[in-house]
mmCIF file of C-alpha atoms and ligand atoms in Angstrom:
data_model
loop_
_atom_site.group_PDB
_atom_site.id
_atom_site.type_symbol
_atom_site.label_atom_id
_atom_site.label_comp_id
_atom_site.label_asym_id
_atom_site.label_seq_id
_atom_site.Cartn_x
_atom_site.Cartn_y
_atom_site.Cartn_z
ATOM 1 C CA MET V 1 -50.538 -12.981 98.966
ATOM 2 C CA THR V 2 -54.608 -14.183 98.115
ATOM 3 C CA ALA V 3 -55.734 -13.566 93.979
ATOM 4 C CA SER V 4 -59.057 -12.000 93.897
ATOM 5 C CA ASN V 5 -60.738 -15.305 92.781
ATOM 6 C CA GLY V 6 -59.543 -16.607 96.524
ATOM 7 C CA ALA V 7 -56.951 -19.259 95.303
ATOM 8 C CA GLY V 8 -53.992 -18.290 96.609
ATOM 9 C CA ARG V 9 -50.691 -18.552 94.944
ATOM 10 C CA VAL V 10 -50.997 -21.345 92.764
ATOM 11 C CA GLY V 11 -48.325 -23.388 91.840
ATOM 12 C CA VAL V 12 -47.544 -25.264 88.384
ATOM 13 C CA LEU V 13 -45.096 -27.666 88.328
ATOM 14 C CA ALA V 14 -42.414 -26.359 85.888
ATOM 15 C CA LEU V 15 -40.288 -29.378 85.729
ATOM 16 C CA GLN V 16 -41.611 -30.199 81.549
ATOM 17 C CA GLY V 17 -43.952 -30.038 79.695
ATOM 18 C CA ASP V 18 -46.489 -27.201 78.962
ATOM 19 C CA VAL V 19 -46.010 -24.922 81.183
ATOM 20 C CA ARG V 20 -46.303 -21.788 80.217
ATOM 21 C CA GLU V 21 -49.840 -22.232 78.622
ATOM 22 C CA HIS V 22 -51.226 -23.385 82.252
ATOM 23 C CA VAL V 23 -49.356 -19.996 83.882
ATOM 24 C CA ARG V 24 -51.102 -17.896 81.232
ATOM 25 C CA ALA V 25 -54.841 -19.508 82.082
ATOM 26 C CA LEU V 26 -54.214 -19.308 85.257
ATOM 27 C CA ALA V 27 -52.788 -15.563 85.066
ATOM 28 C CA GLU V 28 -56.031 -14.933 82.655
ATOM 29 C CA LEU V 29 -57.773 -16.008 85.573
ATOM 30 C CA GLY V 30 -57.004 -13.865 88.269
ATOM 31 C CA ALA V 31 -54.830 -16.367 90.246
ATOM 32 C CA ALA V 32 -50.853 -16.219 91.253
ATOM 33 C CA PRO V 33 -48.961 -18.810 89.292
ATOM 34 C CA VAL V 34 -45.715 -19.849 90.778
ATOM 35 C CA GLU V 35 -43.316 -22.000 88.456
ATOM 36 C CA VAL V 36 -42.493 -24.569 91.080
ATOM 37 C CA ARG V 37 -39.046 -26.313 90.537
ATOM 38 C CA THR V 38 -38.286 -26.758 94.028
ATOM 39 C CA PRO V 39 -39.362 -28.024 97.120
ATOM 40 C CA ALA V 40 -39.133 -24.331 98.568
ATOM 41 C CA ASN V 41 -41.599 -23.420 95.551
ATOM 42 C CA LEU V 42 -44.434 -25.827 96.475
ATOM 43 C CA ALA V 43 -43.962 -24.656 100.469
ATOM 44 C CA ALA V 44 -45.098 -21.285 98.581
ATOM 45 C CA VAL V 45 -47.976 -22.665 96.402
ATOM 46 C CA GLU V 46 -52.137 -23.457 98.110
ATOM 47 C CA ALA V 47 -52.781 -25.447 95.181
ATOM 48 C CA MET V 48 -50.921 -26.586 92.446
ATOM 49 C CA VAL V 49 -51.039 -27.991 88.430
ATOM 50 C CA LEU V 50 -49.417 -30.746 86.925
ATOM 51 C CA PRO V 51 -48.865 -29.935 82.932
ATOM 52 C CA GLY V 52 -49.344 -32.264 80.243
ATOM 53 C CA GLY V 53 -46.039 -33.544 78.482
ATOM 54 C CA GLU V 54 -44.042 -36.424 79.598
ATOM 55 C CA SER V 55 -44.993 -38.566 82.083
ATOM 56 C CA THR V 56 -41.961 -40.109 82.640
ATOM 57 C CA THR V 57 -39.832 -37.547 82.325
ATOM 58 C CA MET V 58 -41.484 -35.908 84.930
ATOM 59 C CA SER V 59 -41.522 -38.351 87.394
ATOM 60 C CA LEU V 60 -38.164 -38.209 87.221
ATOM 61 C CA LEU V 61 -37.590 -34.595 87.665
ATOM 62 C CA LEU V 62 -39.855 -34.824 90.866
ATOM 63 C CA GLU V 63 -36.937 -37.314 92.544
ATOM 64 C CA SER V 64 -34.134 -35.311 91.455
ATOM 65 C CA SER V 65 -35.089 -32.195 92.089
ATOM 66 C CA GLY V 66 -36.686 -33.699 95.354
ATOM 67 C CA LEU V 67 -39.894 -32.278 94.600
ATOM 68 C CA LEU V 68 -41.164 -35.565 95.350
ATOM 69 C CA GLU V 69 -41.901 -36.730 99.140
ATOM 70 C CA PRO V 70 -42.885 -32.863 99.715
ATOM 71 C CA LEU V 71 -45.478 -33.149 96.620
ATOM 72 C CA ARG V 72 -46.791 -36.591 98.182
ATOM 73 C CA GLY V 73 -46.927 -34.643 101.444
ATOM 74 C CA ARG V 74 -49.284 -31.985 100.147
ATOM 75 C CA LEU V 75 -51.475 -33.999 98.771
ATOM 76 C CA ARG V 76 -52.162 -35.907 101.470
ATOM 77 C CA ASP V 77 -52.492 -33.112 103.157
ATOM 78 C CA GLY V 78 -55.893 -31.681 100.681
ATOM 79 C CA MET V 79 -53.801 -29.499 98.680
ATOM 80 C CA PRO V 80 -55.711 -29.050 95.646
ATOM 81 C CA VAL V 81 -54.469 -30.265 92.474
ATOM 82 C CA PHE V 82 -55.184 -30.245 88.791
ATOM 83 C CA GLY V 83 -53.885 -32.880 86.495
ATOM 84 C CA THR V 84 -53.833 -32.819 82.926
ATOM 85 C CA CYS V 85 -52.719 -36.147 80.590
ATOM 86 C CA ALA V 86 -49.306 -36.388 81.937
ATOM 87 C CA GLY V 87 -50.174 -34.885 85.137
ATOM 88 C CA MET V 88 -53.440 -37.908 85.658
ATOM 89 C CA ILE V 89 -50.807 -40.293 84.960
ATOM 90 C CA LEU V 90 -48.859 -38.746 87.682
ATOM 91 C CA LEU V 91 -51.990 -38.245 90.118
ATOM 92 C CA ALA V 92 -53.546 -41.751 89.159
ATOM 93 C CA ALA V 93 -53.319 -44.411 91.939
ATOM 94 C CA ASP V 94 -52.052 -47.105 89.149
ATOM 95 C CA VAL V 95 -51.103 -46.803 85.991
ATOM 96 C CA LEU V 96 -51.140 -49.756 82.831
ATOM 97 C CA ASP V 97 -47.965 -49.015 80.437
ATOM 98 C CA GLY V 98 -45.660 -46.837 82.902
ATOM 99 C CA ARG V 99 -42.154 -47.770 83.282
ATOM 100 C CA PRO V 100 -41.699 -50.318 86.396
ATOM 101 C CA ASP V 101 -39.856 -47.089 88.409
ATOM 102 C CA GLN V 102 -42.805 -44.452 87.131
ATOM 103 C CA HIS V 103 -43.792 -42.639 90.881
ATOM 104 C CA ARG V 104 -48.132 -43.271 91.015
ATOM 105 C CA LEU V 105 -48.503 -40.439 93.544
ATOM 106 C CA GLY V 106 -52.184 -41.827 94.558
ATOM 107 C CA ALA V 107 -53.859 -38.512 94.635
ATOM 108 C CA ILE V 108 -56.739 -39.865 92.873
ATOM 109 C CA ASP V 109 -58.514 -43.589 93.124
ATOM 110 C CA ILE V 110 -58.366 -44.430 89.402
ATOM 111 C CA ALA V 111 -56.047 -46.484 87.095
ATOM 112 C CA VAL V 112 -54.872 -45.313 83.504
ATOM 113 C CA ARG V 113 -52.679 -46.514 80.739
ATOM 114 C CA ARG V 114 -50.585 -45.069 79.155
ATOM 115 C CA ASN V 115 -50.987 -44.024 75.465
ATOM 116 C CA ALA V 116 -53.986 -46.141 74.770
ATOM 117 C CA PHE V 117 -57.073 -44.105 73.609
ATOM 118 C CA GLY V 118 -58.704 -46.159 71.053
ATOM 119 C CA ARG V 119 -56.334 -46.977 68.149
ATOM 120 C CA GLN V 120 -55.063 -43.386 67.841
ATOM 121 C CA VAL V 121 -52.030 -43.246 70.176
ATOM 122 C CA ASP V 122 -51.462 -39.684 68.316
ATOM 123 C CA SER V 123 -53.812 -37.323 68.062
ATOM 124 C CA PHE V 124 -57.136 -35.434 68.090
ATOM 125 C CA GLU V 125 -59.821 -33.234 68.874
ATOM 126 C CA THR V 126 -63.794 -33.479 69.939
ATOM 127 C CA ASP V 127 -66.261 -31.692 71.714
ATOM 128 C CA LEU V 128 -66.919 -32.470 75.066
ATOM 129 C CA ALA V 129 -70.208 -32.896 76.920
ATOM 130 C CA VAL V 130 -68.581 -31.911 80.434
ATOM 131 C CA ALA V 131 -71.151 -32.206 83.673
ATOM 132 C CA GLY V 132 -71.113 -28.244 85.381
ATOM 133 C CA LEU V 133 -70.136 -26.688 82.024
ATOM 134 C CA ASP V 134 -72.681 -24.910 79.901
ATOM 135 C CA TRP V 135 -71.264 -25.784 75.796
ATOM 136 C CA PRO V 136 -68.886 -28.146 75.018
ATOM 137 C CA PHE V 137 -65.432 -28.006 75.703
ATOM 138 C CA HIS V 138 -63.561 -28.539 72.573
ATOM 139 C CA ALA V 139 -60.928 -30.704 73.927
ATOM 140 C CA VAL V 140 -57.180 -31.808 72.590
ATOM 141 C CA PHE V 141 -56.263 -35.350 73.286
ATOM 142 C CA ILE V 142 -52.508 -36.148 72.490
ATOM 143 C CA ARG V 143 -50.744 -39.522 72.933
ATOM 144 C CA ALA V 144 -53.602 -39.392 76.194
ATOM 145 C CA PRO V 145 -53.593 -42.011 78.451
ATOM 146 C CA VAL V 146 -57.309 -43.806 79.042
ATOM 147 C CA VAL V 147 -58.981 -44.170 82.492
ATOM 148 C CA GLU V 148 -59.365 -47.859 82.683
ATOM 149 C CA SER V 149 -61.057 -47.986 85.910
ATOM 150 C CA VAL V 150 -62.588 -45.721 88.630
ATOM 151 C CA GLY V 151 -62.880 -46.168 92.324
ATOM 152 C CA PRO V 152 -66.205 -45.400 94.039
ATOM 153 C CA GLY V 153 -65.095 -41.879 95.193
ATOM 154 C CA VAL V 154 -64.084 -40.756 91.801
ATOM 155 C CA GLU V 155 -67.160 -38.626 90.136
ATOM 156 C CA VAL V 156 -66.946 -38.902 86.172
ATOM 157 C CA LEU V 157 -67.819 -35.138 84.978
ATOM 158 C CA SER V 158 -67.342 -35.975 81.665
ATOM 159 C CA SER V 159 -66.514 -39.326 78.853
ATOM 160 C CA LEU V 160 -65.515 -40.383 75.646
ATOM 161 C CA THR V 161 -66.275 -43.425 73.619
ATOM 162 C CA GLY V 162 -62.527 -44.858 71.531
ATOM 163 C CA THR V 163 -63.192 -46.151 68.399
ATOM 164 C CA ASP V 164 -63.878 -50.201 70.515
ATOM 165 C CA GLY V 165 -66.934 -47.969 71.178
ATOM 166 C CA VAL V 166 -66.042 -48.421 74.969
ATOM 167 C CA ALA V 167 -66.937 -44.587 77.130
ATOM 168 C CA ARG V 168 -63.801 -44.592 79.074
ATOM 169 C CA PRO V 169 -63.793 -41.475 81.932
ATOM 170 C CA VAL V 170 -62.127 -38.566 80.268
ATOM 171 C CA VAL V 171 -62.673 -35.886 83.617
ATOM 172 C CA CYS V 172 -62.135 -37.175 87.229
ATOM 173 C CA GLN V 173 -62.355 -35.339 90.292
ATOM 174 C CA GLN V 174 -62.354 -36.745 93.570
ATOM 175 C CA GLY V 175 -62.206 -34.526 97.207
ATOM 176 C CA PRO V 176 -59.462 -31.568 95.823
ATOM 177 C CA VAL V 177 -58.232 -33.709 92.417
ATOM 178 C CA LEU V 178 -59.219 -33.123 88.871
ATOM 179 C CA VAL V 179 -58.317 -34.317 85.832
ATOM 180 C CA THR V 180 -58.396 -34.816 82.320
ATOM 181 C CA ALA V 181 -57.155 -36.840 80.090
ATOM 182 C CA PHE V 182 -56.667 -34.002 77.723
ATOM 183 C CA HIS V 183 -55.452 -31.083 77.273
ATOM 184 C CA PRO V 184 -57.259 -28.055 78.718
ATOM 185 C CA GLU V 185 -54.313 -25.491 78.092
ATOM 186 C CA LEU V 186 -54.111 -26.383 74.687
ATOM 187 C CA SER V 187 -57.695 -24.926 74.296
ATOM 188 C CA HIS V 188 -58.216 -21.162 75.028
ATOM 189 C CA ASP V 189 -60.980 -21.853 76.867
ATOM 190 C CA LEU V 190 -60.826 -21.006 80.647
ATOM 191 C CA ARG V 191 -64.066 -23.060 81.947
ATOM 192 C CA LEU V 192 -62.168 -26.364 83.264
ATOM 193 C CA HIS V 193 -59.226 -24.059 85.078
ATOM 194 C CA GLU V 194 -61.775 -21.735 86.220
ATOM 195 C CA THR V 195 -63.625 -24.861 87.671
ATOM 196 C CA PHE V 196 -60.442 -25.891 89.255
ATOM 197 C CA LEU V 197 -59.694 -22.337 90.944
ATOM 198 C CA ALA V 198 -63.759 -22.148 92.412
ATOM 199 C CA ARG V 199 -62.891 -25.983 94.413
ATOM 200 C CA ALA V 200 -59.051 -24.706 95.793
ATOM 201 C CA GLY V 201 -61.150 -21.022 96.736
ATOM 202 C CA THR V 202 -63.119 -23.397 98.973
ATOM 203 C CA ALA V 203 -62.006 -25.793 102.329
ATOM 204 C CA PRO V 204 -59.503 -28.562 100.660
ATOM 205 C CA MET V 205 -61.168 -31.894 101.758
ATOM 206 C CA PRO V 206 -59.081 -34.490 102.257
ATOM 207 C CA CYS V 207 -57.585 -36.491 100.005
ATOM 208 C CA GLN V 208 -59.460 -39.631 99.867
ATOM 209 C CA ALA V 209 -57.473 -41.777 97.926
ATOM 210 C CA THR V 210 -54.105 -43.602 99.860
ATOM 211 C CA GLN V 211 -52.316 -46.094 97.689
ATOM 212 C CA GLU V 212 -48.733 -45.234 97.486
ATOM 213 C CA GLU V 213 -46.272 -46.045 95.205
ATOM 214 C CA ALA V 214 -47.124 -49.592 93.262
HETATM 215 N N1 LIG J 301 -48.190 -40.246 76.769
HETATM 216 C C1 LIG J 301 -47.629 -39.000 77.539
HETATM 217 C C2 LIG J 301 -47.070 -39.859 79.542
HETATM 218 O O1 LIG J 301 -47.408 -41.140 79.021
HETATM 219 C C3 LIG J 301 -48.725 -37.544 78.013
HETATM 220 C C4 LIG J 301 -49.147 -37.288 77.327
HETATM 221 C C5 LIG J 301 -49.431 -36.296 77.399
HETATM 222 O O2 LIG J 301 -48.974 -35.190 78.002
HETATM 223 N N2 LIG J 301 -49.798 -34.905 75.856
HETATM 224 O O3 LIG J 301 -47.003 -39.264 80.257
#
């Protein structure tokens, strides 16, 4: 089944985290959201959202559900994917301050540090200018990861200056992979989901990052 926007069935990784909020945002945009808990669920979708939540827990559950390797395979094949906060951590090539056994999906060539946005390890909200969006996006950061470095193939769509005065990327994309350090699913603003669906509706580009689990 293909939704009217051409994105087809869009999965939301539903092992832990703010699954409902992503499902609602996708449904409001006319996509066909599917909660993905099993390899069979994954096989039925054409794109995926990895939600915010707790990346270490999702990493463990990816393994116990049998989704880890099939998901890696789909990402290698260029499946469009949108990762928010913990989802961004899971998709990153490198994770600093993660659990040693935390899986890296390596779908986007960025290094992230968990729970380290300046000194604000808890929550804050701010309006961000995002490339391609006509007006600022109200972004909700909750124990957000910082992006410490990006590879040459990564496009930075938005950055935020932390309390240390350093501007760091908070929205990045590389081929079919879009990530945010914050939670667009909590903002009642569908523009980043819309951006993702628009890209997912185009022919997927092959995944450029090749780094496997560290
Ligand atoms: N700190 C969480 C982690 O490491 C991410 C927080 C979030 O998704 N709001 O996974």
